[in-house]
JSON list of C-alpha atoms in Angstrom, two decimals:
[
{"chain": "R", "resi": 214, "resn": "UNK", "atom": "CA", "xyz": [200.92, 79.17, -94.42]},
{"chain": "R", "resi": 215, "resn": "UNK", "atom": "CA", "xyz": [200.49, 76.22, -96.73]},
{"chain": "R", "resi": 216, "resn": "UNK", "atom": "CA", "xyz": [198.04, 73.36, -96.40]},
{"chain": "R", "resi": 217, "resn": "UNK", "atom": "CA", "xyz": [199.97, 70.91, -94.63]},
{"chain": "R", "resi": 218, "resn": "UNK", "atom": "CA", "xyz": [201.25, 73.86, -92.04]},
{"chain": "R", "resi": 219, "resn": "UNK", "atom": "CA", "xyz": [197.14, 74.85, -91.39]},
{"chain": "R", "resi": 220, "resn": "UNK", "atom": "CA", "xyz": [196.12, 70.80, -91.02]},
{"chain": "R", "resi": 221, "resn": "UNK", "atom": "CA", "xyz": [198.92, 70.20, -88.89]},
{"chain": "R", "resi": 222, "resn": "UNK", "atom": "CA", "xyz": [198.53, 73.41, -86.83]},
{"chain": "R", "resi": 223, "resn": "UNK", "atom": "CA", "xyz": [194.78, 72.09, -86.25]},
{"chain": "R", "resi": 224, "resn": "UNK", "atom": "CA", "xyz": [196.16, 68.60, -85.34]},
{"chain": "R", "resi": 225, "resn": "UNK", "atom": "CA", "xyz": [198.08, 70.07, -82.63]},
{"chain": "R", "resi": 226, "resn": "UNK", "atom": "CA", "xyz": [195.58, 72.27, -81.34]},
{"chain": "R", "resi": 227, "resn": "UNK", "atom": "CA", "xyz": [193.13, 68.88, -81.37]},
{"chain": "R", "resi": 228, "resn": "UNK", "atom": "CA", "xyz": [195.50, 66.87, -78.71]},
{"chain": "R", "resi": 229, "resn": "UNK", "atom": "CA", "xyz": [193.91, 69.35, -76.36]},
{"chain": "R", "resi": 230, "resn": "UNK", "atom": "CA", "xyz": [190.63, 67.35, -76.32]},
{"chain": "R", "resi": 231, "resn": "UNK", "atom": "CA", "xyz": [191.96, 64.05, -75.98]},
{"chain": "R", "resi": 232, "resn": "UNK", "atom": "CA", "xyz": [190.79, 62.53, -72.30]},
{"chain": "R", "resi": 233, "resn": "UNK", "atom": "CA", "xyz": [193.86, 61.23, -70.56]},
{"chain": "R", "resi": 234, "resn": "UNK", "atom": "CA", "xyz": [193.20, 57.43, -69.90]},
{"chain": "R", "resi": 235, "resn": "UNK", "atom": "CA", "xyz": [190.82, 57.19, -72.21]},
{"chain": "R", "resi": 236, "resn": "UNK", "atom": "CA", "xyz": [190.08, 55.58, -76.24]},
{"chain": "R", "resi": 237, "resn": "UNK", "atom": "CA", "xyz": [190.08, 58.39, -79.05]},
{"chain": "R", "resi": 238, "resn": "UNK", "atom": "CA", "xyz": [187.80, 57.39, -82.29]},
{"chain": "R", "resi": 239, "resn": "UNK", "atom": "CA", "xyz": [189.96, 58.46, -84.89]},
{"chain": "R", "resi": 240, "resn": "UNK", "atom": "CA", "xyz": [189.09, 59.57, -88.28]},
{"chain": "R", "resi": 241, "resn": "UNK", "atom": "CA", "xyz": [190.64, 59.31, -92.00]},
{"chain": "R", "resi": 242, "resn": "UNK", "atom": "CA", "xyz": [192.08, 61.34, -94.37]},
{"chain": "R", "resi": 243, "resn": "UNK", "atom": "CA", "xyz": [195.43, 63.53, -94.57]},
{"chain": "R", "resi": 244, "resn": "UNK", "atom": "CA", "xyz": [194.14, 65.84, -91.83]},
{"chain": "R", "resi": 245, "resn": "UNK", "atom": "CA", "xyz": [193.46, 63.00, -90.07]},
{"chain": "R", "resi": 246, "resn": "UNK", "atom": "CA", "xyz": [196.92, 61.79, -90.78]},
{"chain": "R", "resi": 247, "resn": "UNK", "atom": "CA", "xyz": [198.64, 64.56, -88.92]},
{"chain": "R", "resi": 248, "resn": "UNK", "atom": "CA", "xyz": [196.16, 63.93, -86.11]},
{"chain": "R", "resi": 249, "resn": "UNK", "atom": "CA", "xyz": [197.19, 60.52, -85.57]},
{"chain": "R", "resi": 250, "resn": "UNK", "atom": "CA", "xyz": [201.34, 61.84, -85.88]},
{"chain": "R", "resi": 251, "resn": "UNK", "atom": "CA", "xyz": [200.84, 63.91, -83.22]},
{"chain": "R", "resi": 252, "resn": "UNK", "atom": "CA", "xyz": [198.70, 61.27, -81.00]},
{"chain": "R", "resi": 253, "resn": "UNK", "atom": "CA", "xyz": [201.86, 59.19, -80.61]},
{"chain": "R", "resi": 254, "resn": "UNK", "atom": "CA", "xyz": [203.66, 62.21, -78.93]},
{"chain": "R", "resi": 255, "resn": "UNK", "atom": "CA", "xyz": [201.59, 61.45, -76.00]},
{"chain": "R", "resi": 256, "resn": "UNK", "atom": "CA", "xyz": [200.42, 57.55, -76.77]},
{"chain": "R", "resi": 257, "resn": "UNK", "atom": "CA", "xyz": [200.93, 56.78, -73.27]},
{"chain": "R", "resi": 258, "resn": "UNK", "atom": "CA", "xyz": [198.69, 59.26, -71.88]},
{"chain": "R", "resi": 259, "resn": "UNK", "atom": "CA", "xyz": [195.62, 57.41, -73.72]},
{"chain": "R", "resi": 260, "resn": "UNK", "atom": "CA", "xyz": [194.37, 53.64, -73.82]},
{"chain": "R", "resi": 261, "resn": "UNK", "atom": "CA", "xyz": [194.17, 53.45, -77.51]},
{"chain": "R", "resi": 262, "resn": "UNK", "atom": "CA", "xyz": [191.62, 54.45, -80.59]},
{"chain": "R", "resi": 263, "resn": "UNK", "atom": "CA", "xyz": [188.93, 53.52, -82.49]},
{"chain": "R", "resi": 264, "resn": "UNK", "atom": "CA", "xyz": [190.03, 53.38, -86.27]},
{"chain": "R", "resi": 265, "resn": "UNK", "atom": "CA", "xyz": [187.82, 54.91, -89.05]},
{"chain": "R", "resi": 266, "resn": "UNK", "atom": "CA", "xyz": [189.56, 53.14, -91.69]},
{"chain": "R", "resi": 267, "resn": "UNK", "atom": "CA", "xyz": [191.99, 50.00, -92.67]},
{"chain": "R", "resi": 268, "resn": "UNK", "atom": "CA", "xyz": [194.11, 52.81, -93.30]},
{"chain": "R", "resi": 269, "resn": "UNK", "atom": "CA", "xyz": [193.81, 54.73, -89.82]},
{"chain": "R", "resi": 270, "resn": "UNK", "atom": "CA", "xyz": [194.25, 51.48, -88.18]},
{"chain": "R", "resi": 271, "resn": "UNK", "atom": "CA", "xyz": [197.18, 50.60, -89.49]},
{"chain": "R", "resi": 272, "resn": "UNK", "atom": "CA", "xyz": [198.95, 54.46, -89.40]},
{"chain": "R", "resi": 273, "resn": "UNK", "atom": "CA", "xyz": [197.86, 53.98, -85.51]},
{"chain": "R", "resi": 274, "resn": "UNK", "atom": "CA", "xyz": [199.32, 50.40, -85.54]},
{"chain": "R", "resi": 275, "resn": "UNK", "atom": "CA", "xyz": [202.77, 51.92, -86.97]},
{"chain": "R", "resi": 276, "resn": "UNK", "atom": "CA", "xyz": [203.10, 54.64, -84.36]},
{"chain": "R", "resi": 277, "resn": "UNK", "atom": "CA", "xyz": [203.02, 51.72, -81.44]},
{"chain": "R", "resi": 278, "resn": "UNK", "atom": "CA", "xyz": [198.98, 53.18, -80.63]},
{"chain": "R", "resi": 279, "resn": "UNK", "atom": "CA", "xyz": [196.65, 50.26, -79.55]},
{"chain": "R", "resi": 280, "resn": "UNK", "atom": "CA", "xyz": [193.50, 49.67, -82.02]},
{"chain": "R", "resi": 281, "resn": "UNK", "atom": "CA", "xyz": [190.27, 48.52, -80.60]},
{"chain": "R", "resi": 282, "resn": "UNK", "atom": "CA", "xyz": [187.50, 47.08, -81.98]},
{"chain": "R", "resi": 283, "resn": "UNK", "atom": "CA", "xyz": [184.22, 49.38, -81.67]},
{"chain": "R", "resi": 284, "resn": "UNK", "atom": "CA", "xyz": [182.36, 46.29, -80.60]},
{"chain": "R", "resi": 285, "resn": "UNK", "atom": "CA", "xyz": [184.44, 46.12, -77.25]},
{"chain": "R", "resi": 286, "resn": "UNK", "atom": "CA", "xyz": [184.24, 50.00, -76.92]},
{"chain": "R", "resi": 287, "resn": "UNK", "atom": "CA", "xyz": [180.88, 51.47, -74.84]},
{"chain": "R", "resi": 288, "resn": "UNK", "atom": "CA", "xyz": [181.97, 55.11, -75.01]},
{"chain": "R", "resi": 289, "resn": "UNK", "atom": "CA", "xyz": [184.55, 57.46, -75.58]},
{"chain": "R", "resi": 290, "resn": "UNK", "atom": "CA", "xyz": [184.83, 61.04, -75.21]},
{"chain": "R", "resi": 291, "resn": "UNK", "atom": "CA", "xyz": [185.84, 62.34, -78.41]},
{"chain": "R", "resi": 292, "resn": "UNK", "atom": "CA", "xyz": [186.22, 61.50, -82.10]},
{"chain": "R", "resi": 293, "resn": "UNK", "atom": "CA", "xyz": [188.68, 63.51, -84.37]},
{"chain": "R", "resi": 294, "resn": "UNK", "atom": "CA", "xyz": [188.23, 63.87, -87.96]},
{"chain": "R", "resi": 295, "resn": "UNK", "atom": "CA", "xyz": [188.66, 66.11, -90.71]},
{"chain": "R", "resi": 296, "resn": "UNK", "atom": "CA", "xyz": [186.07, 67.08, -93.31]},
{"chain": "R", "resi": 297, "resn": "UNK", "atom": "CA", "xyz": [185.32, 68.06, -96.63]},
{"chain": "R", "resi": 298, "resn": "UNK", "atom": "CA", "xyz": [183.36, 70.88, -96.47]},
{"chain": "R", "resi": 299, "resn": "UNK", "atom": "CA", "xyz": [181.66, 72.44, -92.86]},
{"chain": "R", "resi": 300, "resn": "UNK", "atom": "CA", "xyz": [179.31, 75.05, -92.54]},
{"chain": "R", "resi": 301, "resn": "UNK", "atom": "CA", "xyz": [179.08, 77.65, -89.96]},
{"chain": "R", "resi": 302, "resn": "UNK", "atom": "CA", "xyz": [176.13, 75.52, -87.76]},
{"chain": "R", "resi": 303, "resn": "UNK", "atom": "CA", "xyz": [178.23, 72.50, -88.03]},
{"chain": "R", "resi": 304, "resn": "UNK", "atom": "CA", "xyz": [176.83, 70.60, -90.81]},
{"chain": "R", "resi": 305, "resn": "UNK", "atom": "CA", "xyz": [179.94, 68.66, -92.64]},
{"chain": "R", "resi": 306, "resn": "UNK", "atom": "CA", "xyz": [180.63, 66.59, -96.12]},
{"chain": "R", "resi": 307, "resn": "UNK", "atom": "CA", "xyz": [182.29, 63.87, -95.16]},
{"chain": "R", "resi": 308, "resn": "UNK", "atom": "CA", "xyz": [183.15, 60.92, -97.07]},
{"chain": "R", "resi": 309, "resn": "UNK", "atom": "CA", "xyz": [186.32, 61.99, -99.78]},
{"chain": "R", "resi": 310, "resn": "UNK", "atom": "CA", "xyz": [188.54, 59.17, -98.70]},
{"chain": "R", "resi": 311, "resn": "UNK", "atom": "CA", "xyz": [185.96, 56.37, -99.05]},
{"chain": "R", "resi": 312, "resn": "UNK", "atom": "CA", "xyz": [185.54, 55.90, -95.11]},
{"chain": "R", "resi": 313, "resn": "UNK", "atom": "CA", "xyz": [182.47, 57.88, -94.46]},
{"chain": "R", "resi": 314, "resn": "UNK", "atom": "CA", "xyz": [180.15, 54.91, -93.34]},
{"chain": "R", "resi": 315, "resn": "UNK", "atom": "CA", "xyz": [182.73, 53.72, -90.55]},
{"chain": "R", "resi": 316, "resn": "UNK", "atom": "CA", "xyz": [183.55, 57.44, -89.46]},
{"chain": "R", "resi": 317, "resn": "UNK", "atom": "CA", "xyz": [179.68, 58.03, -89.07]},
{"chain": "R", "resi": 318, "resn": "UNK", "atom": "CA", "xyz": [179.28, 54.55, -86.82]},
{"chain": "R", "resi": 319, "resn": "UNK", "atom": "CA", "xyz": [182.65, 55.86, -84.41]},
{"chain": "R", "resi": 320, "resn": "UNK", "atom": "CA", "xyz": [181.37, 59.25, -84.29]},
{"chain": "R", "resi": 321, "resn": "UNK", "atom": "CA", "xyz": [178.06, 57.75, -83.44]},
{"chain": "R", "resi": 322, "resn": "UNK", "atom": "CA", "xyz": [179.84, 56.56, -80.13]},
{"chain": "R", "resi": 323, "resn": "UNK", "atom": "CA", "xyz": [181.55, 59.48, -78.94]},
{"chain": "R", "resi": 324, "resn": "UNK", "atom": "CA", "xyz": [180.54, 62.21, -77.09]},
{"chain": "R", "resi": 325, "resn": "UNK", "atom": "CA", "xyz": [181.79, 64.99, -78.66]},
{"chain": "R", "resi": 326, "resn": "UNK", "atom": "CA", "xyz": [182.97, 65.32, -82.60]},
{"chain": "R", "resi": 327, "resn": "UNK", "atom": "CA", "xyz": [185.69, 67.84, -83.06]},
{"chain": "R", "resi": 328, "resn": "UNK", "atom": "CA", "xyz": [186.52, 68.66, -86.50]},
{"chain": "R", "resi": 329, "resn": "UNK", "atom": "CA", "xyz": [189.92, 69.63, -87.98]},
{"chain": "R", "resi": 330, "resn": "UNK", "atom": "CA", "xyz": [189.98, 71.46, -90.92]},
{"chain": "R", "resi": 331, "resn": "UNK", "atom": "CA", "xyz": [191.97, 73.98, -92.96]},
{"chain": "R", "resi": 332, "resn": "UNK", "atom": "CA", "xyz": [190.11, 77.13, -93.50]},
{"chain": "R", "resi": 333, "resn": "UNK", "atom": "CA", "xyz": [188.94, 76.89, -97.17]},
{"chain": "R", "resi": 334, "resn": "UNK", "atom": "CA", "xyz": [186.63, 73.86, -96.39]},
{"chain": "R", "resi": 335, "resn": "UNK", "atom": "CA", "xyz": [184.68, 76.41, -94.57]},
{"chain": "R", "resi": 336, "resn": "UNK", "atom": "CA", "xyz": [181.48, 77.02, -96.82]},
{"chain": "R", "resi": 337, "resn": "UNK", "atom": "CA", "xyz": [178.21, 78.78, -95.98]},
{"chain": "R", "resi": 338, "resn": "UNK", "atom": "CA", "xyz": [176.41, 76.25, -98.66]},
{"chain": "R", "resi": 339, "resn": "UNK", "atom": "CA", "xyz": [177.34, 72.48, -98.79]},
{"chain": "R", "resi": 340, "resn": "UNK", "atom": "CA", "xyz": [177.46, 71.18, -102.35]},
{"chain": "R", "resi": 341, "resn": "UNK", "atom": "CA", "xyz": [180.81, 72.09, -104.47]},
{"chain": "R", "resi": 342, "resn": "UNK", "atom": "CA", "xyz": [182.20, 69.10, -102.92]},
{"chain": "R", "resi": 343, "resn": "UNK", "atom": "CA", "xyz": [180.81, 65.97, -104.64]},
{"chain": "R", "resi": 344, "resn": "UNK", "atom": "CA", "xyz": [178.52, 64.49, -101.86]},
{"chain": "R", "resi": 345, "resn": "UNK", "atom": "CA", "xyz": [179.79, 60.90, -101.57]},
{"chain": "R", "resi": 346, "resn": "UNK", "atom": "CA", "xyz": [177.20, 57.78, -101.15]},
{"chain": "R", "resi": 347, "resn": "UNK", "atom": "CA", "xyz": [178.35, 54.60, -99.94]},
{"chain": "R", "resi": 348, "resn": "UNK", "atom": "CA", "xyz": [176.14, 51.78, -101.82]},
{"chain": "R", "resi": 349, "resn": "UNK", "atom": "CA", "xyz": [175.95, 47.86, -101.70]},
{"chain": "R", "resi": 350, "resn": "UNK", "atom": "CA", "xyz": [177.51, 47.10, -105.18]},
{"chain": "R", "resi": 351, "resn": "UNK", "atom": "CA", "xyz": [173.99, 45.55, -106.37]},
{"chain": "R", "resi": 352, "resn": "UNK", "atom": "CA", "xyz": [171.96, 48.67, -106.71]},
{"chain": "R", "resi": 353, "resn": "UNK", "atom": "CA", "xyz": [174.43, 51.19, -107.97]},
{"chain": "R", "resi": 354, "resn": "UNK", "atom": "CA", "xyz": [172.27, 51.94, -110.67]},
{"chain": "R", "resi": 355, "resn": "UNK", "atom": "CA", "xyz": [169.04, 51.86, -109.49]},
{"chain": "R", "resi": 356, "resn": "UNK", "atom": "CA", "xyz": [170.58, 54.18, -106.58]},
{"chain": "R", "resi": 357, "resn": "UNK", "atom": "CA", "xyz": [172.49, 56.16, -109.32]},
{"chain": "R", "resi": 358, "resn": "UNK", "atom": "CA", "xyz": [168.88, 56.92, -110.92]},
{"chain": "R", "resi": 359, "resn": "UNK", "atom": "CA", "xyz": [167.29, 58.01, -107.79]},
{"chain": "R", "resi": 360, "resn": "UNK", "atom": "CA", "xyz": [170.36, 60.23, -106.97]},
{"chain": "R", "resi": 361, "resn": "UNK", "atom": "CA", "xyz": [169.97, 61.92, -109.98]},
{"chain": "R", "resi": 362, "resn": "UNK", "atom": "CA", "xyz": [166.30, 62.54, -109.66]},
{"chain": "R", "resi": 363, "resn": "UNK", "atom": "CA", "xyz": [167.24, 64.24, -106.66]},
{"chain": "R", "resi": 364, "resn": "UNK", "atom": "CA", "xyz": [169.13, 66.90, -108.75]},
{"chain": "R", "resi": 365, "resn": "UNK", "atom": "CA", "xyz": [172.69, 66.16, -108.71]},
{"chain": "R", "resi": 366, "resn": "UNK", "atom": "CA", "xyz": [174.75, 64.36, -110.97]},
{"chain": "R", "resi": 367, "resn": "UNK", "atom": "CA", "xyz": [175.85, 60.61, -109.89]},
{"chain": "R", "resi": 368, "resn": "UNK", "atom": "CA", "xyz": [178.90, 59.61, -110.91]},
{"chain": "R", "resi": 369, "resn": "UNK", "atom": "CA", "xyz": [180.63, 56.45, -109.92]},
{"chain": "R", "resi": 370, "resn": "UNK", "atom": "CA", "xyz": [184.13, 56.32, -108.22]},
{"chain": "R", "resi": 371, "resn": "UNK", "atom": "CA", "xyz": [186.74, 54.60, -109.69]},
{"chain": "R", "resi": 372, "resn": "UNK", "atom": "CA", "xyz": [190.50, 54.03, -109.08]},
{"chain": "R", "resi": 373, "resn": "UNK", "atom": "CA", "xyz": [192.48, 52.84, -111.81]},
{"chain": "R", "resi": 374, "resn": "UNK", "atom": "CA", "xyz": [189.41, 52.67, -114.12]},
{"chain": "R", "resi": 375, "resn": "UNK", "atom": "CA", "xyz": [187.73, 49.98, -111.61]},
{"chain": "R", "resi": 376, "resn": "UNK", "atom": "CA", "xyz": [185.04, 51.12, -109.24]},
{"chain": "R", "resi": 377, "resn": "UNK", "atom": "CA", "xyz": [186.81, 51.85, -105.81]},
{"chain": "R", "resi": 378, "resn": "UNK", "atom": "CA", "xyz": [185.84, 49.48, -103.26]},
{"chain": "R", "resi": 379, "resn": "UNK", "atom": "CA", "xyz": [185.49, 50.71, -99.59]},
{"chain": "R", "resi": 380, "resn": "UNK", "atom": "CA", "xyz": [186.75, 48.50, -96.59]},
{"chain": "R", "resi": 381, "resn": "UNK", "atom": "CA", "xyz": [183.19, 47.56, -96.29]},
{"chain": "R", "resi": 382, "resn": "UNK", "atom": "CA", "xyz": [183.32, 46.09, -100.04]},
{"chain": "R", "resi": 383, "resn": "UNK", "atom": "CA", "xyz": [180.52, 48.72, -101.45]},
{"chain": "R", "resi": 384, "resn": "UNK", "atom": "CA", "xyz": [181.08, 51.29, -103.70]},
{"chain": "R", "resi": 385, "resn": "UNK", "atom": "CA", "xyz": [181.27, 55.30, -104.02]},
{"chain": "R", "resi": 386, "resn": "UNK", "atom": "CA", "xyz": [178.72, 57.12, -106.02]},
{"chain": "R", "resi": 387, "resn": "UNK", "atom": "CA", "xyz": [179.65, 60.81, -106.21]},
{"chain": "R", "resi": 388, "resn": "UNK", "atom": "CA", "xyz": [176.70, 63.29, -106.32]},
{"chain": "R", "resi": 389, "resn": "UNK", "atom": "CA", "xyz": [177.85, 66.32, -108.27]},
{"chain": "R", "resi": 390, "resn": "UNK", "atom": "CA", "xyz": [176.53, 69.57, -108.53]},
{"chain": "R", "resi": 391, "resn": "UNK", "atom": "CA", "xyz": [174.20, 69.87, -105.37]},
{"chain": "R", "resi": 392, "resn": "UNK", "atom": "CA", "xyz": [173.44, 73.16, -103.42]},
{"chain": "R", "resi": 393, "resn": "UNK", "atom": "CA", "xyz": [172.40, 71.77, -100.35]},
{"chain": "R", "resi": 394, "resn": "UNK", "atom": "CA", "xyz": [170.20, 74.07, -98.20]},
{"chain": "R", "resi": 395, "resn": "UNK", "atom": "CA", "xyz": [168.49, 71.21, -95.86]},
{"chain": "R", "resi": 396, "resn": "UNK", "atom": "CA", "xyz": [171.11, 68.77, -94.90]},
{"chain": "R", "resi": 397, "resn": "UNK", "atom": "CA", "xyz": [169.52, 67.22, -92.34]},
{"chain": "R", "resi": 398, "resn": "UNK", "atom": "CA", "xyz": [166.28, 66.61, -94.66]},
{"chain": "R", "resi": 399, "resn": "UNK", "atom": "CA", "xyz": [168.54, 65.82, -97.47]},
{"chain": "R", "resi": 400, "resn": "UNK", "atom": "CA", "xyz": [170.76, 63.17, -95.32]},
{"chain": "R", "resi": 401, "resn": "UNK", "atom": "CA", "xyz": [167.06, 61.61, -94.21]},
{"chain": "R", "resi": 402, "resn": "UNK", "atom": "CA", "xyz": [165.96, 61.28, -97.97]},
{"chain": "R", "resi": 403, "resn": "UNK", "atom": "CA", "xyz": [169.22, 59.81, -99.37]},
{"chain": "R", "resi": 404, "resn": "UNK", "atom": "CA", "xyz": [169.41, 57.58, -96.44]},
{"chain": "R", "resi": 405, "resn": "UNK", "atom": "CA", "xyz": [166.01, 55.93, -97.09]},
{"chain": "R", "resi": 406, "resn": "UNK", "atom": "CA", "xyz": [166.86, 55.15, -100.67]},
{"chain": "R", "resi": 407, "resn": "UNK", "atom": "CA", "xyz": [166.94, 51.55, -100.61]},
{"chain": "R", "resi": 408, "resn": "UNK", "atom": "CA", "xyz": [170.62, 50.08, -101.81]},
{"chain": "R", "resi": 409, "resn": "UNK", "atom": "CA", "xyz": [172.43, 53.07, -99.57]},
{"chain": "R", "resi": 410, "resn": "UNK", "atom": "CA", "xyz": [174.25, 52.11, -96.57]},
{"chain": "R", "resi": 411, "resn": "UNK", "atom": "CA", "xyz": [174.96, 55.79, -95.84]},
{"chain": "R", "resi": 412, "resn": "UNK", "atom": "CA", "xyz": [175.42, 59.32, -97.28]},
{"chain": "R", "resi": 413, "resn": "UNK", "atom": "CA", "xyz": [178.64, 61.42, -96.69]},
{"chain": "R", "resi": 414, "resn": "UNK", "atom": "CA", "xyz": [176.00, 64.31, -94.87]},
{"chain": "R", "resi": 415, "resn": "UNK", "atom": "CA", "xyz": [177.24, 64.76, -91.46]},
{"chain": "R", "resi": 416, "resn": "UNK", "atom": "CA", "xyz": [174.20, 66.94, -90.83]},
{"chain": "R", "resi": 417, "resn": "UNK", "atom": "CA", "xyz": [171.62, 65.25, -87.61]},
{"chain": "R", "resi": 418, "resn": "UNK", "atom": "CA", "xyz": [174.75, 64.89, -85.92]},
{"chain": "R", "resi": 419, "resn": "UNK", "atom": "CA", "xyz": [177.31, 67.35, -87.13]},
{"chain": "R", "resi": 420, "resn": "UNK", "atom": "CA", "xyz": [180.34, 68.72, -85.44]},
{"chain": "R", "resi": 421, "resn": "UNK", "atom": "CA", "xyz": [180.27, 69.55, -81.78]},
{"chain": "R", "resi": 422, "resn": "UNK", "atom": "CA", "xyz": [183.59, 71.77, -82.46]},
{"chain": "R", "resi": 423, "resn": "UNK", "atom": "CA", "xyz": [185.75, 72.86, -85.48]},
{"chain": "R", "resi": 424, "resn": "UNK", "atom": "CA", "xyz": [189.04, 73.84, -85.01]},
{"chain": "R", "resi": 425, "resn": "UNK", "atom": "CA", "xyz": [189.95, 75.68, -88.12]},
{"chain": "R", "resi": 426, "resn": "UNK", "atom": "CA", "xyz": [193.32, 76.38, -89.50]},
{"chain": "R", "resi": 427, "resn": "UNK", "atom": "CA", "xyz": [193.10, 80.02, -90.83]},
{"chain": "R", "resi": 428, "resn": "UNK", "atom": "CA", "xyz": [196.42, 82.38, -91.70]},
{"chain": "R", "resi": 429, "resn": "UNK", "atom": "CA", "xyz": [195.66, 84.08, -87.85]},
{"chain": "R", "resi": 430, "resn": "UNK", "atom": "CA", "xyz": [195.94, 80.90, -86.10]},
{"chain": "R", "resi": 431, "resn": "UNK", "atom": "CA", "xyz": [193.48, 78.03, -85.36]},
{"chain": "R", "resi": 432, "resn": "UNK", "atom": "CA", "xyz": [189.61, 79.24, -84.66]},
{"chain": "R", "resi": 433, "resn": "UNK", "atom": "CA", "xyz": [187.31, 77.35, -82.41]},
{"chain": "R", "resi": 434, "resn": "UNK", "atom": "CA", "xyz": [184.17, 77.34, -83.37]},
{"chain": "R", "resi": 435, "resn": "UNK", "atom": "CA", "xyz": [181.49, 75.61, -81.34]},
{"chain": "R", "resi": 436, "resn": "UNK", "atom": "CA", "xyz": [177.76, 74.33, -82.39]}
]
């Protein structure tokens, strides 16, 4: 099976979760992406979603699914996402399509996360993915410097040789060559570096499921 077959199979097997009647929070992302597709199959089984992203939003928006804003949204039962690396107790690297401080405040509010993945982001040891840092444009070097420090290598992003801007208006600073064997204690220390409104670690409050595209079907694994 190729990518796109494994991330859509996972998408499918997702809808399964989604409360009837209820608002889904809604992650970002191509995985995500074939999530939402599939959402609009039964769009008038739910109330709406909670968008991640500009982006989700307006994918949501296209497919006729109502967008609410988090700040008139007390609960929901599950938030969907995809991720960029998960280990086997849960703990995810989030953050590759520039949405990770908005996906962390919706999957704050849900109940349950269930990640969707494709088998290869799988990974006993987080850290070959570039760890991605949200930062208020301001201190990116001070926060670059303390990054490094830390034993990675900060990079910034950029998209078409400008520093990519988030919907928040911050910027990306890519930590490179980490081996991280304390996420939880790493996610605390990068989060208390003054300048960073969050850290792509997904780690105090991982996944509660991943389903997990794999070339024997989707596997459910639950933390």
């Amino acid at each position: 099976m190729t990518q796109d077959e494994l991330k859509l199979a996972v998408a499918k097997a997702a809808i399964h979760y989604v409360v009837e009647g209820s608002i889904v929070g809604v992650g970002t992302g191509s995985t995500a992406n074939f999530f939402i597709d599939e959402l609009a199959s039964i769009k008038h089984k739910i109330k709406g979603a909670v968008a991640s992203s500009e982006a989700t939003a307006a994918r949501l928006r296209a497919h006729g699914i109502s967008v609410f804003d988090l700040n008139d949204v007390s609960s929901m039962p599950v938030y969907i996402d995809g991720a960029d690396e998960i280990t086997p107790q849960g703990a995810m690297i989030k953050g590759g399509g520039a949405a990770l401080t908005r996906e962390k405040i919706v999957a704050s509010v849900a109940d349950k996360f269930i990640c969707i993945a494709d088998g290869s982001k799988l990974v006993d040891l987080l850290g070959k993915f570039p760890l991605p840092v949200e930062v208020i444009p301001m201190a990116q070097s001070v926060v670059m410097r303390k990054l490094n420090a830390i034993g990675g290598e900060a990079r910034l992003r950029l998209k078409d040789g400008q520093p990519l801007l988030t919907d928040n208006g911050n910027v990306i600073i890519d930590v490179h060559g980490l081996q991280i064997a304390d996420p939880v204690a790493m996610e605390a220390e990068m989060n208390n570096i003054v300048g960073v409104v969050t850290v792509g670690l997904f780690a105090k409050q991982g996944a509660n499921v991943c389903l997990l595209g794999t070339s024997e079907g989707v596997k459910s694994l639950t933390f």
